[in-house]
mmCIF file of C-alpha atoms in Angstrom:
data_model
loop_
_atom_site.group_PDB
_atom_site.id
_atom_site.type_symbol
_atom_site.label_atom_id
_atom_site.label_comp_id
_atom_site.label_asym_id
_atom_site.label_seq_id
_atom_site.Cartn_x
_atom_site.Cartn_y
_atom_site.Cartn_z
ATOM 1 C CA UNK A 87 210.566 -195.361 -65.776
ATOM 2 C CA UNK A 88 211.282 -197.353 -68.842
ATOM 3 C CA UNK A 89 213.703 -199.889 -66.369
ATOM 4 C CA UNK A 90 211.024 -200.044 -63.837
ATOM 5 C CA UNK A 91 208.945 -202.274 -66.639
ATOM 6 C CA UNK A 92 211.344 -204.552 -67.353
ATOM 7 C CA UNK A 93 211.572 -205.494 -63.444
ATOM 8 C CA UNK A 94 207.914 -207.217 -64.336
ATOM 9 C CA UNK A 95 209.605 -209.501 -66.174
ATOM 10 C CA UNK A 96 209.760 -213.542 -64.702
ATOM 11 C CA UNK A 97 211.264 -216.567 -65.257
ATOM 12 C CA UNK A 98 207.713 -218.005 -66.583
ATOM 13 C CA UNK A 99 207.566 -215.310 -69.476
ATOM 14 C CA UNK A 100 211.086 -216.252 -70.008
ATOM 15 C CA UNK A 101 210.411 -219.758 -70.070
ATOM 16 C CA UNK A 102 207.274 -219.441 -72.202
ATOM 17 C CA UNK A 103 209.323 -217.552 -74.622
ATOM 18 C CA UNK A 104 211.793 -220.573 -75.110
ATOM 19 C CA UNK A 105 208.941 -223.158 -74.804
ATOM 20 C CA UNK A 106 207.582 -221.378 -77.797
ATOM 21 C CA UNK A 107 210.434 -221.021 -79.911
ATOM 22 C CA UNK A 108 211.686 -224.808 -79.545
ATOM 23 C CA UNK A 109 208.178 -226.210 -80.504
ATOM 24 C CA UNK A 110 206.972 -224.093 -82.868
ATOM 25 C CA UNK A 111 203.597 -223.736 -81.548
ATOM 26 C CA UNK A 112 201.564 -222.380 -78.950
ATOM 27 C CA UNK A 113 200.079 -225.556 -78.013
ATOM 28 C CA UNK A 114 202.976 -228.487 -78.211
ATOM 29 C CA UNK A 115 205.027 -225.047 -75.644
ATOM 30 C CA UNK A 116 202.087 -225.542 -72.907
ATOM 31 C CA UNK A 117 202.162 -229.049 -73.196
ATOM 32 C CA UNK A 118 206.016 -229.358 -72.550
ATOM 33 C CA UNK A 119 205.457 -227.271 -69.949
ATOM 34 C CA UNK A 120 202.326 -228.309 -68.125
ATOM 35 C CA UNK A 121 200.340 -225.179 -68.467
ATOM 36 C CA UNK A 122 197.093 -224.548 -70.828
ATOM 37 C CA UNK A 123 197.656 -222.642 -74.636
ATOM 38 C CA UNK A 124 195.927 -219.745 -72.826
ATOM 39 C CA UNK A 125 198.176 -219.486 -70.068
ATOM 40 C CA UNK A 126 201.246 -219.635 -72.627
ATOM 41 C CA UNK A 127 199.400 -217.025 -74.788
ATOM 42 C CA UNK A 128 198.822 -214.721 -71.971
ATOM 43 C CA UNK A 129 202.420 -215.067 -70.732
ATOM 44 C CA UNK A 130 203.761 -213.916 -74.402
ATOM 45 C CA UNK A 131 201.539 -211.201 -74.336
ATOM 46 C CA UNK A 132 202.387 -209.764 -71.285
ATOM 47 C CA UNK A 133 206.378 -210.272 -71.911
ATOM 48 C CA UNK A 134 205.813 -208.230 -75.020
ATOM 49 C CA UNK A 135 203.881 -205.531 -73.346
ATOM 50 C CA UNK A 136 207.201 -204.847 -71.066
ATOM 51 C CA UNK A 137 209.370 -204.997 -73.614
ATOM 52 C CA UNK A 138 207.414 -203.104 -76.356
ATOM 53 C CA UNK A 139 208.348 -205.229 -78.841
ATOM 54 C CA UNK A 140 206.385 -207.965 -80.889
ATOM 55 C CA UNK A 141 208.559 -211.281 -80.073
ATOM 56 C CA UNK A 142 206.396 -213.702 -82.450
ATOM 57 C CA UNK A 143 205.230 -213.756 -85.380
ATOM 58 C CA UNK A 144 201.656 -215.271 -85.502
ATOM 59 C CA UNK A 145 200.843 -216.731 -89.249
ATOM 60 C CA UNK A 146 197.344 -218.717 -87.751
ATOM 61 C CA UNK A 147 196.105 -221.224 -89.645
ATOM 62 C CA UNK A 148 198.859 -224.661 -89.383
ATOM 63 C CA UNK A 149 201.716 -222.936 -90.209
ATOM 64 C CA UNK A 150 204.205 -222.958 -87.446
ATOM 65 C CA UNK A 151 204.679 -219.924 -84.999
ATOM 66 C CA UNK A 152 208.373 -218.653 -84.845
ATOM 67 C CA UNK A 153 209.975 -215.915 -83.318
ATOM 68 C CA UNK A 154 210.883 -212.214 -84.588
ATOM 69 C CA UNK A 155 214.298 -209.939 -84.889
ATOM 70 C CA UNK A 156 213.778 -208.895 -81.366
ATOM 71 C CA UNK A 157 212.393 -212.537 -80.472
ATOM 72 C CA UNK A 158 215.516 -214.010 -81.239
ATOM 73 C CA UNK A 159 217.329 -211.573 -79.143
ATOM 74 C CA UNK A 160 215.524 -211.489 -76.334
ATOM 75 C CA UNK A 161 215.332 -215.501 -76.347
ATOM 76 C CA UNK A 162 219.919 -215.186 -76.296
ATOM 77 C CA UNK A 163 219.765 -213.283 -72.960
ATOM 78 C CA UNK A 164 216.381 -215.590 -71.738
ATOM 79 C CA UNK A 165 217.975 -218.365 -72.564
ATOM 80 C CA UNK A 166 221.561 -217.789 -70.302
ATOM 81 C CA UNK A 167 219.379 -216.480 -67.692
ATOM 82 C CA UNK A 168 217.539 -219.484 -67.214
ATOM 83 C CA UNK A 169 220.691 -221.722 -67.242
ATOM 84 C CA UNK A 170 222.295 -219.836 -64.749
ATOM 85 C CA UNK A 171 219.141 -219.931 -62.712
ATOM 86 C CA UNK A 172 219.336 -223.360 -63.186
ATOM 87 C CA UNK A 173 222.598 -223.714 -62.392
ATOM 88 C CA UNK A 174 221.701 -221.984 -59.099
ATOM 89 C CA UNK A 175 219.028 -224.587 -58.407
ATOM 90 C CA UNK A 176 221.664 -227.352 -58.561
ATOM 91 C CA UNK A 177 224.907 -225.167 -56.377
ATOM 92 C CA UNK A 178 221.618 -224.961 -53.601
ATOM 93 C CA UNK A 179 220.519 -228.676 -53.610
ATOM 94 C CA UNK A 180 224.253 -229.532 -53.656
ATOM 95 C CA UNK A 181 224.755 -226.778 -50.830
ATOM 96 C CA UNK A 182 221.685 -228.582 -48.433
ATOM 97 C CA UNK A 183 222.994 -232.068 -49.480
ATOM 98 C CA UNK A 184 226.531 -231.035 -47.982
ATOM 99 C CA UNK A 185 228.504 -231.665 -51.412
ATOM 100 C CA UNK A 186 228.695 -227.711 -52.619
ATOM 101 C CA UNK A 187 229.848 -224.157 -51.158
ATOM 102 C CA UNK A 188 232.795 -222.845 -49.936
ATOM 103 C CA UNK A 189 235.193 -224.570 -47.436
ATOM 104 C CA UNK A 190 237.524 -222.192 -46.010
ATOM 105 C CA UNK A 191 240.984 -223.693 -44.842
ATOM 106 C CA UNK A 192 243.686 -222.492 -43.004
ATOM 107 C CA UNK A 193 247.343 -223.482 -43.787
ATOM 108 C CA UNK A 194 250.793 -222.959 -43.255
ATOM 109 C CA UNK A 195 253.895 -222.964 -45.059
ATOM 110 C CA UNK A 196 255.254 -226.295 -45.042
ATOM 111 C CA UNK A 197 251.611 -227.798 -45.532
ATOM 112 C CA UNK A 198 251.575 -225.553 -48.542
ATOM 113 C CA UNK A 199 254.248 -227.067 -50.177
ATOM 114 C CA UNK A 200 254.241 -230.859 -48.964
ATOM 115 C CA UNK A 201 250.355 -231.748 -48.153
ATOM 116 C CA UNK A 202 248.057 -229.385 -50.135
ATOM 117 C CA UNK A 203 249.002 -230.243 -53.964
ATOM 118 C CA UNK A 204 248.055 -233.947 -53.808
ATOM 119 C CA UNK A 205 245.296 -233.194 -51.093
ATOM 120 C CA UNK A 206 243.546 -230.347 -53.288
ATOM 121 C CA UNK A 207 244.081 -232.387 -56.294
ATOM 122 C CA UNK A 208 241.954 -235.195 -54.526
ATOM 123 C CA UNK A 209 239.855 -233.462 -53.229
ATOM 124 C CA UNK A 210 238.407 -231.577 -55.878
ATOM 125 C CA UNK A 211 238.171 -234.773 -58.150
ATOM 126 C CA UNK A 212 235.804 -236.103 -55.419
ATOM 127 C CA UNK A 213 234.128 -233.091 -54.745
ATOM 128 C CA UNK A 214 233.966 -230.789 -57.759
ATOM 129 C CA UNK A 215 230.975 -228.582 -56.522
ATOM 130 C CA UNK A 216 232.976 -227.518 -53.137
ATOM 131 C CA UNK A 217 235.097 -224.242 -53.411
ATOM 132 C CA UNK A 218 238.189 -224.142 -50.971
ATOM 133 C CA UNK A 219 239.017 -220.750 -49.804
ATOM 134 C CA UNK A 220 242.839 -220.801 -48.436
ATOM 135 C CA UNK A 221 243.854 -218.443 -45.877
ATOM 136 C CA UNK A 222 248.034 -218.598 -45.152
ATOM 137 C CA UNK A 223 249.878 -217.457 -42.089
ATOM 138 C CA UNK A 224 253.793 -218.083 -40.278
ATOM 139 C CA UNK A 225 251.124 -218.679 -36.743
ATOM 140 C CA UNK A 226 248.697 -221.627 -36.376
ATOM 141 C CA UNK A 227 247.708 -219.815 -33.113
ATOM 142 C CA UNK A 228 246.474 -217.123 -35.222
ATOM 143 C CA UNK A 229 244.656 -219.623 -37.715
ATOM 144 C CA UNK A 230 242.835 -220.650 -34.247
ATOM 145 C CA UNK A 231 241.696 -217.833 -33.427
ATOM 146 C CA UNK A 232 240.065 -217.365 -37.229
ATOM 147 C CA UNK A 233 238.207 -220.790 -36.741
ATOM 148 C CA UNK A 234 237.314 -219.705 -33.396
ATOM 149 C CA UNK A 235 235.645 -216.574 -34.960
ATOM 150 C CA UNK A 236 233.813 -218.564 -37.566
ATOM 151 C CA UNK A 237 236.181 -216.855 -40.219
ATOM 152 C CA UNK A 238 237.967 -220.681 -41.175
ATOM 153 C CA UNK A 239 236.350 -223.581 -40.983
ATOM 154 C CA UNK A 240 239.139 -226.110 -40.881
ATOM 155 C CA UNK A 241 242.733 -225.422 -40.152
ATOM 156 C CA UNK A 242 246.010 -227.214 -39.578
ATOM 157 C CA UNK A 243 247.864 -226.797 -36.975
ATOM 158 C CA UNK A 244 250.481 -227.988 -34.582
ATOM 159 C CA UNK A 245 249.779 -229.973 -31.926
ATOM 160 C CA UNK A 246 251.830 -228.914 -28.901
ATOM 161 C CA UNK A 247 252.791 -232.973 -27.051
ATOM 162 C CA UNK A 248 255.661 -234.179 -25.466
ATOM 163 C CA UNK A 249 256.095 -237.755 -26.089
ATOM 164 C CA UNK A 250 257.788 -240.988 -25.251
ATOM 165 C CA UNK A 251 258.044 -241.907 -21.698
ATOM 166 C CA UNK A 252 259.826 -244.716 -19.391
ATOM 167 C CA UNK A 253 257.751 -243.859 -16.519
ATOM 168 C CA UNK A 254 254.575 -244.524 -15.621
ATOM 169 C CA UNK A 255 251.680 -242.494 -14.022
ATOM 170 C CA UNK A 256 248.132 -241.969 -14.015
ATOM 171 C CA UNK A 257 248.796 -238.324 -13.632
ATOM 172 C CA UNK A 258 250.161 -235.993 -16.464
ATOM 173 C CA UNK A 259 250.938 -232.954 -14.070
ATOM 174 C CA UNK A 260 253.334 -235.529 -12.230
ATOM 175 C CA UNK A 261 254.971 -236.578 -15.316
ATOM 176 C CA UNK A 262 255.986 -233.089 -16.640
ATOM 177 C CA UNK A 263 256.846 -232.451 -12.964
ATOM 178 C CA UNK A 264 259.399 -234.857 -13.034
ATOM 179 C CA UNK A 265 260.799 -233.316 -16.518
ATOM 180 C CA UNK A 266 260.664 -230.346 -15.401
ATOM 181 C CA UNK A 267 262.808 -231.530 -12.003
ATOM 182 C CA UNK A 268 265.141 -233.464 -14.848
ATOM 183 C CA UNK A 269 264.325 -237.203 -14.107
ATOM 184 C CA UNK A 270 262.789 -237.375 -17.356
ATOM 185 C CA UNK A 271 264.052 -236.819 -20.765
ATOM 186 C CA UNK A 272 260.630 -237.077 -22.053
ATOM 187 C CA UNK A 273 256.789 -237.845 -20.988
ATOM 188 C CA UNK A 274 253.684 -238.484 -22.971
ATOM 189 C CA UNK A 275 251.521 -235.862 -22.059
ATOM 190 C CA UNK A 276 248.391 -234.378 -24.149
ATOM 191 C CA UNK A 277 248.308 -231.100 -24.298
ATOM 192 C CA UNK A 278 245.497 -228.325 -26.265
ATOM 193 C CA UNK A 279 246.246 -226.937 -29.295
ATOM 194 C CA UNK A 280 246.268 -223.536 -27.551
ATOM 195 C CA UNK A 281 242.917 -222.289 -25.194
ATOM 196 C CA UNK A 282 239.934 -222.586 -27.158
ATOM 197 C CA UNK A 283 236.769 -224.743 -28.384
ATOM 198 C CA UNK A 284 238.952 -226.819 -30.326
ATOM 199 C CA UNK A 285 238.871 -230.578 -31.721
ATOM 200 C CA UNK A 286 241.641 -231.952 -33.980
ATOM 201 C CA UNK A 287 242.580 -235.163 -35.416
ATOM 202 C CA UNK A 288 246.331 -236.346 -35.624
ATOM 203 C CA UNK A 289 247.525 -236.414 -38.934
ATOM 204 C CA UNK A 290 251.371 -236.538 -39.477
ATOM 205 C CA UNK A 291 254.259 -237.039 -37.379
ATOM 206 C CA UNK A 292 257.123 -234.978 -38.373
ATOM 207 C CA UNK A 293 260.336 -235.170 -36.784
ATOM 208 C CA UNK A 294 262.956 -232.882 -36.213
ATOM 209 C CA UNK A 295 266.292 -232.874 -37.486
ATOM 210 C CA UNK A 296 269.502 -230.452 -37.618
ATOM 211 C CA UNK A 297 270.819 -229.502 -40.952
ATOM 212 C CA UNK A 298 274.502 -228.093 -40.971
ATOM 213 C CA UNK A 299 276.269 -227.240 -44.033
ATOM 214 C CA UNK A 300 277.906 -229.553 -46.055
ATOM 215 C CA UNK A 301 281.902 -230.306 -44.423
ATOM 216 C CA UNK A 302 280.603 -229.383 -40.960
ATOM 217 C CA UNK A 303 282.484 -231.373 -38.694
ATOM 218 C CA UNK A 304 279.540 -232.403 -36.881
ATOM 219 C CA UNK A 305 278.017 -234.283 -40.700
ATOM 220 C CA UNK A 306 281.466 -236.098 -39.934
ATOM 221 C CA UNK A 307 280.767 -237.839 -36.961
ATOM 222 C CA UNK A 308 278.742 -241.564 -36.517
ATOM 223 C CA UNK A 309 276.929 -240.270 -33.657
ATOM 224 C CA UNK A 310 273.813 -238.432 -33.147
ATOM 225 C CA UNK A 311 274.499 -234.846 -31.964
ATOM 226 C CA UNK A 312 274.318 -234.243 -28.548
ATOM 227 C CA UNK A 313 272.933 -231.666 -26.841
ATOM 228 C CA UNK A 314 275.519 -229.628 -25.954
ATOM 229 C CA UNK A 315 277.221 -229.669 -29.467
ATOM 230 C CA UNK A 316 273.461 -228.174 -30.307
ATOM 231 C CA UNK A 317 273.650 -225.731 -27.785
ATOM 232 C CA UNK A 318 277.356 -224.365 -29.084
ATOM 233 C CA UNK A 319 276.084 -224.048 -32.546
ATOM 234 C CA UNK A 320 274.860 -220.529 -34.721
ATOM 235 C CA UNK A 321 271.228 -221.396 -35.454
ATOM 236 C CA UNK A 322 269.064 -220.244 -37.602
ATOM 237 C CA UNK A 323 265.466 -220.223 -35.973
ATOM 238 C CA UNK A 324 261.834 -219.117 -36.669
ATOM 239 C CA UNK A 325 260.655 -216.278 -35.508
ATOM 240 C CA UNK A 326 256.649 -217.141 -35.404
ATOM 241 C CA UNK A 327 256.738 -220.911 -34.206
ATOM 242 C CA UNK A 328 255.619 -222.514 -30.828
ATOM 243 C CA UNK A 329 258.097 -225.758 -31.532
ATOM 244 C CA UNK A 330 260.769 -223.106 -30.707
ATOM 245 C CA UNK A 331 260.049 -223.326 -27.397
ATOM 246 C CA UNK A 332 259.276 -226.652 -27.173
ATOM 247 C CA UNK A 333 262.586 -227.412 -28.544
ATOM 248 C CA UNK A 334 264.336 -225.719 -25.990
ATOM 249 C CA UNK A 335 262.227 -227.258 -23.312
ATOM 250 C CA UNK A 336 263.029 -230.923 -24.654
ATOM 251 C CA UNK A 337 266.952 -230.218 -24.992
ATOM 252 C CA UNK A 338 266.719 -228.332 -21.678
ATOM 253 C CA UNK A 339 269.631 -226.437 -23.106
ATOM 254 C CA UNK A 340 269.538 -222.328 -24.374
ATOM 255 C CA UNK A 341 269.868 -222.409 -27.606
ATOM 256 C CA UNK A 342 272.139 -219.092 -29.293
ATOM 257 C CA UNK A 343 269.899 -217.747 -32.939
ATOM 258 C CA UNK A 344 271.662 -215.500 -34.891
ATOM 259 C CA UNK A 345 269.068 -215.195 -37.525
ATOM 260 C CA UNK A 346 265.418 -216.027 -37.656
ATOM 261 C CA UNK A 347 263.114 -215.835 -40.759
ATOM 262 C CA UNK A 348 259.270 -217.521 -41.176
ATOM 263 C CA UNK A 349 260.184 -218.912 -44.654
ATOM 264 C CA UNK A 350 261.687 -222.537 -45.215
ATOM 265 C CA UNK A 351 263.590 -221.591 -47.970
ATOM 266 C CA UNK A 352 265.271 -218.825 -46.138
ATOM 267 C CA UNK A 353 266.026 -220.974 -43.238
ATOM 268 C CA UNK A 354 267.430 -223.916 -45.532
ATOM 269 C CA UNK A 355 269.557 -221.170 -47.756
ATOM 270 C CA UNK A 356 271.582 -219.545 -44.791
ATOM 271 C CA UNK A 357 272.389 -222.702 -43.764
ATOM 272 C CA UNK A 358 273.799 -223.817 -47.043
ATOM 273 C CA UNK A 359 275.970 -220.941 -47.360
ATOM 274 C CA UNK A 360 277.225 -221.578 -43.872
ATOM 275 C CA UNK A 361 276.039 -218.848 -41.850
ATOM 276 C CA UNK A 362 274.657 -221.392 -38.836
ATOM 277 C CA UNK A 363 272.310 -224.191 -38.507
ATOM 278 C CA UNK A 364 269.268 -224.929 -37.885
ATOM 279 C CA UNK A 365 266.853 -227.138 -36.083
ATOM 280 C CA UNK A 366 263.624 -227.957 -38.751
ATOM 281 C CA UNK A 367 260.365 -230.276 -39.120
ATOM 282 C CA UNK A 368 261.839 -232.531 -41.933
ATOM 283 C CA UNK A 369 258.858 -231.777 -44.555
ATOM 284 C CA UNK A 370 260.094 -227.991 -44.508
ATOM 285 C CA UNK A 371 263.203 -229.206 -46.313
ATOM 286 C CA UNK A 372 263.733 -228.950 -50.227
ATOM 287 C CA UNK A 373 265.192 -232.323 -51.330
ATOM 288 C CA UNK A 374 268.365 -233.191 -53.489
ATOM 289 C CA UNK A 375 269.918 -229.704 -51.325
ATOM 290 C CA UNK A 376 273.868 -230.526 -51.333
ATOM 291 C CA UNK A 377 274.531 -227.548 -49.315
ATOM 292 C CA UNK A 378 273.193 -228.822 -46.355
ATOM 293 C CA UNK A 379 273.381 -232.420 -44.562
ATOM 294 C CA UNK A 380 270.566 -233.439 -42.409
ATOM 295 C CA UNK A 381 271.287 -235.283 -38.978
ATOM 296 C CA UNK A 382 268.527 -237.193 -37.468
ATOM 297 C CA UNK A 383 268.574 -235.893 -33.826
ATOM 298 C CA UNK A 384 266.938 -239.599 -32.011
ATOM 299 C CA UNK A 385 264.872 -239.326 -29.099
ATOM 300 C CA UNK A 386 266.182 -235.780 -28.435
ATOM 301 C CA UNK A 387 263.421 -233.798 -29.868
ATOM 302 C CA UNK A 388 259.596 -235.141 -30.323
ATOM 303 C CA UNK A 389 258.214 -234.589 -33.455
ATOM 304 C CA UNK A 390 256.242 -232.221 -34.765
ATOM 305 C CA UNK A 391 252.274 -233.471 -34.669
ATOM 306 C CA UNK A 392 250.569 -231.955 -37.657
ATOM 307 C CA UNK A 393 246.667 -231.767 -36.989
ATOM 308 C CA UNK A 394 243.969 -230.397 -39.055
ATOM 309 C CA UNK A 395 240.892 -228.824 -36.140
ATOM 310 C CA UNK A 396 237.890 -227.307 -35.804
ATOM 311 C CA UNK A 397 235.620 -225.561 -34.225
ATOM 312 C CA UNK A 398 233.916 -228.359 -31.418
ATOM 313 C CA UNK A 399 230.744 -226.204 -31.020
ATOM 314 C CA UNK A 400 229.678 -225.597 -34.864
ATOM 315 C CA UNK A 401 228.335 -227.997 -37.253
ATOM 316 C CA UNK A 402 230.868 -230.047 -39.814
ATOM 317 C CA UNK A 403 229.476 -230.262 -43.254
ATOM 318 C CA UNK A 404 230.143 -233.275 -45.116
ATOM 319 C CA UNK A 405 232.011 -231.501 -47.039
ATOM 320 C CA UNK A 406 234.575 -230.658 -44.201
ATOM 321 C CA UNK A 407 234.431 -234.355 -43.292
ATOM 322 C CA UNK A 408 235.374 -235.564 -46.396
ATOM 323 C CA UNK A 409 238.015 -232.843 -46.439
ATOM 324 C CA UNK A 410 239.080 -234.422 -43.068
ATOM 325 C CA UNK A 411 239.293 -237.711 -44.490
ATOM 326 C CA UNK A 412 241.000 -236.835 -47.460
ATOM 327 C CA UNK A 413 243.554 -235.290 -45.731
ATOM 328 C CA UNK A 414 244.497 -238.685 -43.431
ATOM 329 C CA UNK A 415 244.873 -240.713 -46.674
ATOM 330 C CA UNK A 416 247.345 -238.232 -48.173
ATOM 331 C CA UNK A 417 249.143 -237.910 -44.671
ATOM 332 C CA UNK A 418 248.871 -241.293 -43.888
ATOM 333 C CA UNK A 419 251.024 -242.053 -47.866
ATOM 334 C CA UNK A 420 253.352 -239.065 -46.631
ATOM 335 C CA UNK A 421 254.217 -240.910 -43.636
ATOM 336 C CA UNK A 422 256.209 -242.412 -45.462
ATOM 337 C CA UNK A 423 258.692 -240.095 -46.206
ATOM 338 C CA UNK A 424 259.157 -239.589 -42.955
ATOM 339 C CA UNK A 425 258.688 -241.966 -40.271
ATOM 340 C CA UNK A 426 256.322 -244.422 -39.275
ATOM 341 C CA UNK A 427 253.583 -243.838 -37.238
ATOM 342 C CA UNK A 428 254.349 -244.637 -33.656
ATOM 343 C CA UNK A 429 252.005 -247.386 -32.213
#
């Protein structure tokens, strides 16, 4: 068939054809290209035998050789081909080198809004060539399990420790004993982001806080709420979040949710129009809100330990490194607005 001919066609005829055109002559085309006149010759020939069309014209004698009607063409669609080919060439040795490809991500909500602008922005000034594919969800857990598939290869994520600690011990299982028994508020104790090949680096602390409406009695007081004025309070909760229960676990008091939603805004919008409160990481909240008032909560609650992990079995490109590293410098500015890093 007519399209089975033009499936003879390669880069080299292509290549001869532009050779030819930007040089004028058989001869100066094989020299910029390191083959013989022959070879170019023969290459011409045979591209116009599959396309069935004479591509140059051939005056002989010193005038220069130039290219026909369907020459010209032809040489439009050669000429893209071979840039994208090139183009290829370079996405591949930037692919083996590490600096090119895709770089799939996982992310939440609040990293959405408060880490990835400035971290993206970075990042792709540094490495242009890399693509990041995002992948959003209310559960880090299920992230995990993505990355654990091969289907991410970075997300962030939670990481599930109870912190600060007056006691002593060699032994974590005897620390969270003696919470667990109530003669400790709180215990350092490292715990895995959930069951899984996992590694993760620390990037962000992120406390806690309770935001009431504005004129709630409790935005009043001097004091730090306690934990029973926590525990008699409407809250407005999450309903896809592990802190949850670590919250509970740290106040060691029920808490009573009359409403739960996976989106910040929600959360933060209820509780300016007074339906309840709500116990939040602090980079959830919108700024400048003068519905709500935010009340630090102290030692009450440990904060939330944003981590960015990976797979600990499968390889980490350079790319994903430097996406590592790039995300610790914008964390580590972000801090900031928070609270310092504890020593």
């Amino acid at each position: 068939m007519e399209s089975d001919r033009w499936l003879g066609i390669e880069l080299r005829h292509l290549t001869a054809l532009e050779a030819v055109s930007r040089e004028g002559s058989f001869g100066r085309a094989a020299k910029s290209l390191g083959y013989t006149q022959s070879a170019i010759s023969q290459q011409i020939a045979a591209l116009e035998r599959i396309v069935d069309a004479r591509l140059v014209e051939r005056p002989g004698g010193p005038r220069p050789v130039s290219l026909t009607e369907a020459g010209e063409l032809l040489l439009r669609h050669a000429e893209a081909i071979v840039a994208r080919l090139a183009a290829a060439q370079a996405d591949l040795g930037a692919l083996a080198e590490g600096e090119g490809g895709v770089l799939r991500v996982g992310i939440y909500q609040s990293v959405g809004q408060r880490i990835l602008p400035e971290l993206m922005r970075r990042y792709a000034a540094a490495w242009p060539r890399v693509e990041i594919a995002l992948t959003e969800s209310a559960s880090d857990a299920e992230l995990l399990g993505l990355v654990e598939r091969g289907e991410l290869d970075l997300t962030f994520a939670d990481l599930p420790r109870v912190e600060i600690a007056l006691t002593e011990s060699a032994s974590d299982a005897e620390l969270l004993g003696l919470v667990e028994r109530g003669e400790l508020d709180l215990t350092f104790a490292d715990l895995p982001l959930v069951d899984g090949p996992f590694e993760a680096v620390e990037l962000l602390r992120d406390p806690y806080v309770l935001i009431v409406p504005a004129g709630s009695p409790l935005a009043e007081r001097d004091t730090t709420p306690s934990r029973r004025d926590i525990a008699a309070l409407d809250l407005i909760g999450y309903r896809s979040c592990r802190s949850t229960v670590r919250i509970e676990g740290a106040l060691r008091e029920r808490l009573h949710f009359v409403f739960r939603s996976d989106h910040n805004g929600t959360v933060q919008g209820l509780v300016g129009a007074g339906v309840g409160a709500a116990l939040v990481p602090r980079l959830t909240l919108e700024p400048h809100d003068e519905t709500i008032v935010e009340l630090d909560l102290g030692p009450k609650v440990p904060p939330r330990l944003i981590a960015v992990a990976w797979h600990r079995d499968r390889y980490r490109t350079p790319a994903a490194e430097a996406f590592v590293e790039t995300a610790l410098g914008v964390c580590g500015e972000l801090q900031g607005e928070t609270e310092p890093v504890a020593a």
